[in-house]
């Protein structure tokens, strides 16, 4: 796996749970890319060089008919993601991500081949970049930005599955300028807006295909294994 930036991956613990009487706060630092296609299938790539489970990537797929599929590399990551978001189907498969500057390649065995190019940041991306990284990644900042995000049809905090709560700390935003995708042997057609919004959790991705640099914080109830 080749990741943009200079982030160092954290090792994955063997098993963990919240301390007795106290919730656990888990942080995932990386990139979320949302892409729509002419076929109506929408794809959301999560690429996490730093996470409680070590570095990994996952892909969420929603077809034009509304079937939601999670592609995750290990049973542990699949169980955690499926316990936080909603899916109709979960597949544990290798998810490989490579980058070459602005060009990204995602390969999920014979299931998915995704290629996309990230362009320049727009005004919102410039605004997010102006906020110091630690501040932008904080749950307080995500809480503050949530009312403004809702004006764009987005959310930066909300309830998740199994009593969990989640904050999205956005630190950058760039447009996806080009993409090709083949899913289950079918060419999904040209890149397009993420319409209708994906239905994996309380929030969606921006309507325009794009990539966000984020720190996602998940609060897990006390004593819950993950």
mmCIF file of C-alpha atoms in Angstrom:
data_model
loop_
_atom_site.group_PDB
_atom_site.id
_atom_site.type_symbol
_atom_site.label_atom_id
_atom_site.label_comp_id
_atom_site.label_asym_id
_atom_site.label_seq_id
_atom_site.Cartn_x
_atom_site.Cartn_y
_atom_site.Cartn_z
ATOM 1 C CA UNK A 1 0.000 0.000 0.000
ATOM 2 C CA UNK A 2 1.370 3.387 -0.953
ATOM 3 C CA UNK A 3 -0.207 6.319 0.821
ATOM 4 C CA UNK A 4 -0.030 10.045 0.084
ATOM 5 C CA UNK A 5 1.619 12.209 2.699
ATOM 6 C CA UNK A 6 4.085 11.253 5.418
ATOM 7 C CA UNK A 7 1.736 9.685 7.978
ATOM 8 C CA UNK A 8 3.063 6.678 9.886
ATOM 9 C CA UNK A 9 0.714 3.752 10.451
ATOM 10 C CA UNK A 10 -0.146 2.659 13.974
ATOM 11 C CA UNK A 11 0.047 -1.077 14.752
ATOM 12 C CA UNK A 12 -3.234 -2.909 15.253
ATOM 13 C CA UNK A 13 -4.034 -4.227 18.728
ATOM 14 C CA UNK A 14 -4.940 -7.896 19.009
ATOM 15 C CA UNK A 15 -8.262 -7.187 20.667
ATOM 16 C CA UNK A 16 -9.750 -4.220 22.491
ATOM 17 C CA UNK A 17 -12.805 -2.974 24.286
ATOM 18 C CA UNK A 18 -13.843 0.141 26.116
ATOM 19 C CA UNK A 19 -12.599 0.570 29.677
ATOM 20 C CA UNK A 20 -15.112 -0.463 32.365
ATOM 21 C CA UNK A 21 -17.621 2.340 32.778
ATOM 22 C CA UNK A 22 -16.020 4.505 30.094
ATOM 23 C CA UNK A 23 -16.592 4.700 26.319
ATOM 24 C CA UNK A 24 -13.667 4.258 23.921
ATOM 25 C CA UNK A 25 -12.760 6.911 21.355
ATOM 26 C CA UNK A 26 -11.311 5.420 18.163
ATOM 27 C CA UNK A 27 -9.647 7.628 15.551
ATOM 28 C CA UNK A 28 -9.251 6.862 11.856
ATOM 29 C CA UNK A 29 -7.031 9.245 9.916
ATOM 30 C CA UNK A 30 -6.995 9.232 6.130
ATOM 31 C CA UNK A 31 -9.081 9.962 3.056
ATOM 32 C CA UNK A 32 -12.697 9.392 1.995
ATOM 33 C CA UNK A 33 -13.433 9.490 -1.732
ATOM 34 C CA UNK A 34 -17.005 9.574 -3.049
ATOM 35 C CA UNK A 35 -17.669 8.843 -6.723
ATOM 36 C CA UNK A 36 -20.891 8.539 -8.704
ATOM 37 C CA UNK A 37 -21.133 6.817 -12.084
ATOM 38 C CA UNK A 38 -23.394 6.961 -15.130
ATOM 39 C CA UNK A 39 -24.751 3.504 -14.224
ATOM 40 C CA UNK A 40 -26.166 4.858 -10.964
ATOM 41 C CA UNK A 41 -23.759 2.864 -8.802
ATOM 42 C CA UNK A 42 -21.962 4.997 -6.215
ATOM 43 C CA UNK A 43 -18.605 4.146 -4.628
ATOM 44 C CA UNK A 44 -17.088 5.387 -1.367
ATOM 45 C CA UNK A 45 -13.441 4.548 -0.712
ATOM 46 C CA UNK A 46 -12.040 4.815 2.806
ATOM 47 C CA UNK A 47 -8.235 4.820 2.882
ATOM 48 C CA UNK A 48 -6.838 4.759 6.439
ATOM 49 C CA UNK A 49 -3.041 4.826 6.898
ATOM 50 C CA UNK A 50 -3.641 5.386 10.637
ATOM 51 C CA UNK A 51 -6.321 3.485 12.538
ATOM 52 C CA UNK A 52 -6.787 1.340 15.652
ATOM 53 C CA UNK A 53 -6.612 -1.680 13.329
ATOM 54 C CA UNK A 54 -3.456 -0.636 11.500
ATOM 55 C CA UNK A 55 -3.446 0.671 7.914
ATOM 56 C CA UNK A 56 -6.290 -0.559 5.727
ATOM 57 C CA UNK A 57 -8.721 0.475 2.999
ATOM 58 C CA UNK A 58 -12.367 -0.382 2.426
ATOM 59 C CA UNK A 59 -14.958 0.302 -0.267
ATOM 60 C CA UNK A 60 -18.679 0.886 0.215
ATOM 61 C CA UNK A 61 -20.806 0.266 -2.881
ATOM 62 C CA UNK A 62 -24.447 1.198 -3.441
ATOM 63 C CA UNK A 63 -25.977 0.038 -6.707
ATOM 64 C CA UNK A 64 -28.614 1.895 -8.700
ATOM 65 C CA UNK A 65 -31.178 -0.443 -7.145
ATOM 66 C CA UNK A 66 -30.117 0.520 -3.616
ATOM 67 C CA UNK A 67 -28.176 -2.658 -2.710
ATOM 68 C CA UNK A 68 -25.428 -1.697 -0.250
ATOM 69 C CA UNK A 69 -22.214 -3.737 -0.180
ATOM 70 C CA UNK A 70 -19.148 -3.446 2.056
ATOM 71 C CA UNK A 71 -15.777 -4.633 0.740
ATOM 72 C CA UNK A 72 -13.298 -4.878 3.634
ATOM 73 C CA UNK A 73 -9.899 -6.588 3.915
ATOM 74 C CA UNK A 74 -10.280 -8.513 7.203
ATOM 75 C CA UNK A 75 -13.094 -9.977 9.274
ATOM 76 C CA UNK A 76 -12.222 -7.625 12.113
ATOM 77 C CA UNK A 77 -12.426 -4.453 10.051
ATOM 78 C CA UNK A 78 -15.542 -5.750 8.296
ATOM 79 C CA UNK A 79 -17.275 -6.457 11.616
ATOM 80 C CA UNK A 80 -16.406 -3.037 13.001
ATOM 81 C CA UNK A 81 -17.526 -1.122 9.905
ATOM 82 C CA UNK A 82 -20.704 -3.203 9.520
ATOM 83 C CA UNK A 83 -21.429 -2.592 13.213
ATOM 84 C CA UNK A 84 -21.156 1.164 12.682
ATOM 85 C CA UNK A 85 -22.890 1.548 9.296
ATOM 86 C CA UNK A 86 -25.668 -0.287 7.453
ATOM 87 C CA UNK A 87 -25.192 -2.797 4.602
ATOM 88 C CA UNK A 88 -27.177 -5.465 2.811
ATOM 89 C CA UNK A 89 -24.071 -7.533 2.093
ATOM 90 C CA UNK A 90 -20.548 -7.750 3.538
ATOM 91 C CA UNK A 91 -17.590 -9.281 1.670
ATOM 92 C CA UNK A 92 -14.176 -9.874 3.219
ATOM 93 C CA UNK A 93 -11.708 -9.446 0.340
ATOM 94 C CA UNK A 94 -8.239 -7.910 -0.156
ATOM 95 C CA UNK A 95 -8.476 -4.179 -0.913
ATOM 96 C CA UNK A 96 -5.355 -2.740 -2.526
ATOM 97 C CA UNK A 97 -4.748 0.994 -2.973
ATOM 98 C CA UNK A 98 -1.859 2.637 -4.814
ATOM 99 C CA UNK A 99 -1.198 6.278 -5.548
ATOM 100 C CA UNK A 100 1.000 8.058 -8.065
ATOM 101 C CA UNK A 101 0.666 11.745 -7.360
ATOM 102 C CA UNK A 102 -2.934 12.684 -8.123
ATOM 103 C CA UNK A 103 -3.716 9.270 -9.638
ATOM 104 C CA UNK A 104 -5.248 6.540 -7.492
ATOM 105 C CA UNK A 105 -5.719 2.842 -8.266
ATOM 106 C CA UNK A 106 -7.993 0.580 -6.227
ATOM 107 C CA UNK A 107 -8.148 -3.168 -6.839
ATOM 108 C CA UNK A 108 -10.464 -5.561 -5.022
ATOM 109 C CA UNK A 109 -9.599 -8.875 -6.656
ATOM 110 C CA UNK A 110 -11.998 -9.665 -9.517
ATOM 111 C CA UNK A 111 -14.794 -7.605 -7.895
ATOM 112 C CA UNK A 112 -13.669 -4.023 -8.481
ATOM 113 C CA UNK A 113 -11.075 -2.073 -10.450
ATOM 114 C CA UNK A 114 -11.302 1.654 -9.757
ATOM 115 C CA UNK A 115 -9.051 4.361 -11.176
ATOM 116 C CA UNK A 116 -9.477 8.054 -10.454
ATOM 117 C CA UNK A 117 -7.653 11.369 -10.582
ATOM 118 C CA UNK A 118 -7.821 14.051 -7.891
ATOM 119 C CA UNK A 119 -7.768 17.682 -8.993
ATOM 120 C CA UNK A 120 -7.228 20.992 -7.291
ATOM 121 C CA UNK A 121 -9.044 22.084 -4.159
ATOM 122 C CA UNK A 122 -11.875 24.594 -4.489
ATOM 123 C CA UNK A 123 -12.907 27.386 -2.093
ATOM 124 C CA UNK A 124 -14.181 24.957 0.569
ATOM 125 C CA UNK A 125 -10.977 22.949 0.388
ATOM 126 C CA UNK A 126 -8.936 26.144 0.790
ATOM 127 C CA UNK A 127 -11.044 27.089 3.813
ATOM 128 C CA UNK A 128 -10.561 23.685 5.434
ATOM 129 C CA UNK A 129 -6.820 23.814 4.800
ATOM 130 C CA UNK A 130 -6.664 27.141 6.617
ATOM 131 C CA UNK A 131 -7.791 25.507 9.879
ATOM 132 C CA UNK A 132 -4.886 24.027 11.908
ATOM 133 C CA UNK A 133 -4.834 20.232 11.558
ATOM 134 C CA UNK A 134 -5.327 19.393 15.241
ATOM 135 C CA UNK A 135 -8.232 21.811 15.496
ATOM 136 C CA UNK A 136 -9.899 20.534 12.297
ATOM 137 C CA UNK A 137 -9.541 16.917 13.474
ATOM 138 C CA UNK A 138 -11.178 17.548 16.854
ATOM 139 C CA UNK A 139 -14.702 16.489 17.788
ATOM 140 C CA UNK A 140 -15.371 20.060 18.924
ATOM 141 C CA UNK A 141 -14.627 21.436 15.472
ATOM 142 C CA UNK A 142 -16.822 18.782 13.851
ATOM 143 C CA UNK A 143 -19.633 19.755 16.214
ATOM 144 C CA UNK A 144 -19.180 23.434 15.370
ATOM 145 C CA UNK A 145 -19.200 22.818 11.598
ATOM 146 C CA UNK A 146 -22.208 20.471 11.586
ATOM 147 C CA UNK A 147 -24.925 23.172 11.165
ATOM 148 C CA UNK A 148 -23.054 24.613 8.176
ATOM 149 C CA UNK A 149 -22.472 21.146 6.675
ATOM 150 C CA UNK A 150 -26.222 20.494 6.844
ATOM 151 C CA UNK A 151 -26.798 23.444 4.535
ATOM 152 C CA UNK A 152 -24.874 21.412 1.936
ATOM 153 C CA UNK A 153 -26.834 18.240 2.674
ATOM 154 C CA UNK A 154 -23.974 16.781 4.741
ATOM 155 C CA UNK A 155 -23.345 15.883 8.380
ATOM 156 C CA UNK A 156 -20.172 16.030 10.462
ATOM 157 C CA UNK A 157 -21.548 14.258 13.540
ATOM 158 C CA UNK A 158 -24.332 11.851 14.372
ATOM 159 C CA UNK A 159 -25.462 8.558 15.853
ATOM 160 C CA UNK A 160 -24.150 5.335 14.360
ATOM 161 C CA UNK A 161 -24.948 1.641 14.813
ATOM 162 C CA UNK A 162 -24.707 -0.310 18.098
ATOM 163 C CA UNK A 163 -24.980 2.791 20.248
ATOM 164 C CA UNK A 164 -21.911 4.382 18.682
ATOM 165 C CA UNK A 165 -21.489 8.068 17.903
ATOM 166 C CA UNK A 166 -19.308 9.535 15.175
ATOM 167 C CA UNK A 167 -17.586 12.794 14.248
ATOM 168 C CA UNK A 168 -16.031 13.684 10.874
ATOM 169 C CA UNK A 169 -13.185 16.193 11.115
ATOM 170 C CA UNK A 170 -12.656 17.414 7.536
ATOM 171 C CA UNK A 171 -9.197 18.842 6.840
ATOM 172 C CA UNK A 172 -9.169 19.194 3.055
ATOM 173 C CA UNK A 173 -11.410 18.677 0.027
ATOM 174 C CA UNK A 174 -10.506 18.155 -3.622
ATOM 175 C CA UNK A 175 -12.544 17.330 -6.704
ATOM 176 C CA UNK A 176 -12.297 14.027 -8.514
ATOM 177 C CA UNK A 177 -11.773 15.065 -12.119
ATOM 178 C CA UNK A 178 -11.815 11.662 -13.837
ATOM 179 C CA UNK A 179 -12.640 8.079 -12.930
ATOM 180 C CA UNK A 180 -13.227 4.633 -14.411
ATOM 181 C CA UNK A 181 -14.729 1.703 -12.548
ATOM 182 C CA UNK A 182 -15.449 -1.920 -13.360
ATOM 183 C CA UNK A 183 -17.578 -3.711 -10.737
ATOM 184 C CA UNK A 184 -18.286 -7.429 -10.986
ATOM 185 C CA UNK A 185 -17.129 -7.331 -14.608
ATOM 186 C CA UNK A 186 -19.390 -4.431 -15.591
ATOM 187 C CA UNK A 187 -18.089 -1.056 -16.723
ATOM 188 C CA UNK A 188 -19.948 1.523 -14.621
ATOM 189 C CA UNK A 189 -19.537 4.321 -17.157
ATOM 190 C CA UNK A 190 -18.250 7.887 -16.818
ATOM 191 C CA UNK A 191 -17.834 9.597 -13.465
ATOM 192 C CA UNK A 192 -20.831 11.566 -12.249
ATOM 193 C CA UNK A 193 -22.391 13.135 -9.165
ATOM 194 C CA UNK A 194 -23.093 11.032 -6.077
ATOM 195 C CA UNK A 195 -26.851 10.969 -6.703
ATOM 196 C CA UNK A 196 -28.945 9.851 -4.951
ATOM 197 C CA UNK A 197 -27.020 10.215 -1.679
ATOM 198 C CA UNK A 198 -25.526 6.987 -0.355
ATOM 199 C CA UNK A 199 -27.311 5.384 2.616
ATOM 200 C CA UNK A 200 -24.608 3.727 4.705
ATOM 201 C CA UNK A 201 -24.894 5.942 7.772
ATOM 202 C CA UNK A 202 -26.231 9.224 9.110
ATOM 203 C CA UNK A 203 -24.309 11.265 6.528
ATOM 204 C CA UNK A 204 -23.386 11.119 2.875
ATOM 205 C CA UNK A 205 -20.536 12.377 0.713
ATOM 206 C CA UNK A 206 -20.640 15.675 -1.214
ATOM 207 C CA UNK A 207 -22.833 15.587 -4.327
ATOM 208 C CA UNK A 208 -19.886 16.375 -6.575
ATOM 209 C CA UNK A 209 -17.339 13.539 -6.832
ATOM 210 C CA UNK A 210 -14.528 14.410 -4.490
ATOM 211 C CA UNK A 211 -11.953 13.371 -1.939
ATOM 212 C CA UNK A 212 -11.880 14.607 1.651
ATOM 213 C CA UNK A 213 -8.934 14.428 4.016
ATOM 214 C CA UNK A 214 -10.533 13.486 7.331
ATOM 215 C CA UNK A 215 -10.035 12.361 10.879
ATOM 216 C CA UNK A 216 -13.008 10.247 11.870
ATOM 217 C CA UNK A 217 -13.663 9.686 15.582
ATOM 218 C CA UNK A 218 -15.991 6.895 16.693
ATOM 219 C CA UNK A 219 -17.200 6.703 20.300
ATOM 220 C CA UNK A 220 -17.835 3.092 21.266
ATOM 221 C CA UNK A 221 -20.007 2.381 24.375
ATOM 222 C CA UNK A 222 -18.233 1.238 27.533
ATOM 223 C CA UNK A 223 -17.258 -2.421 27.516
ATOM 224 C CA UNK A 224 -18.206 -3.023 23.872
ATOM 225 C CA UNK A 225 -15.667 -5.185 22.026
ATOM 226 C CA UNK A 226 -14.250 -4.012 18.720
#
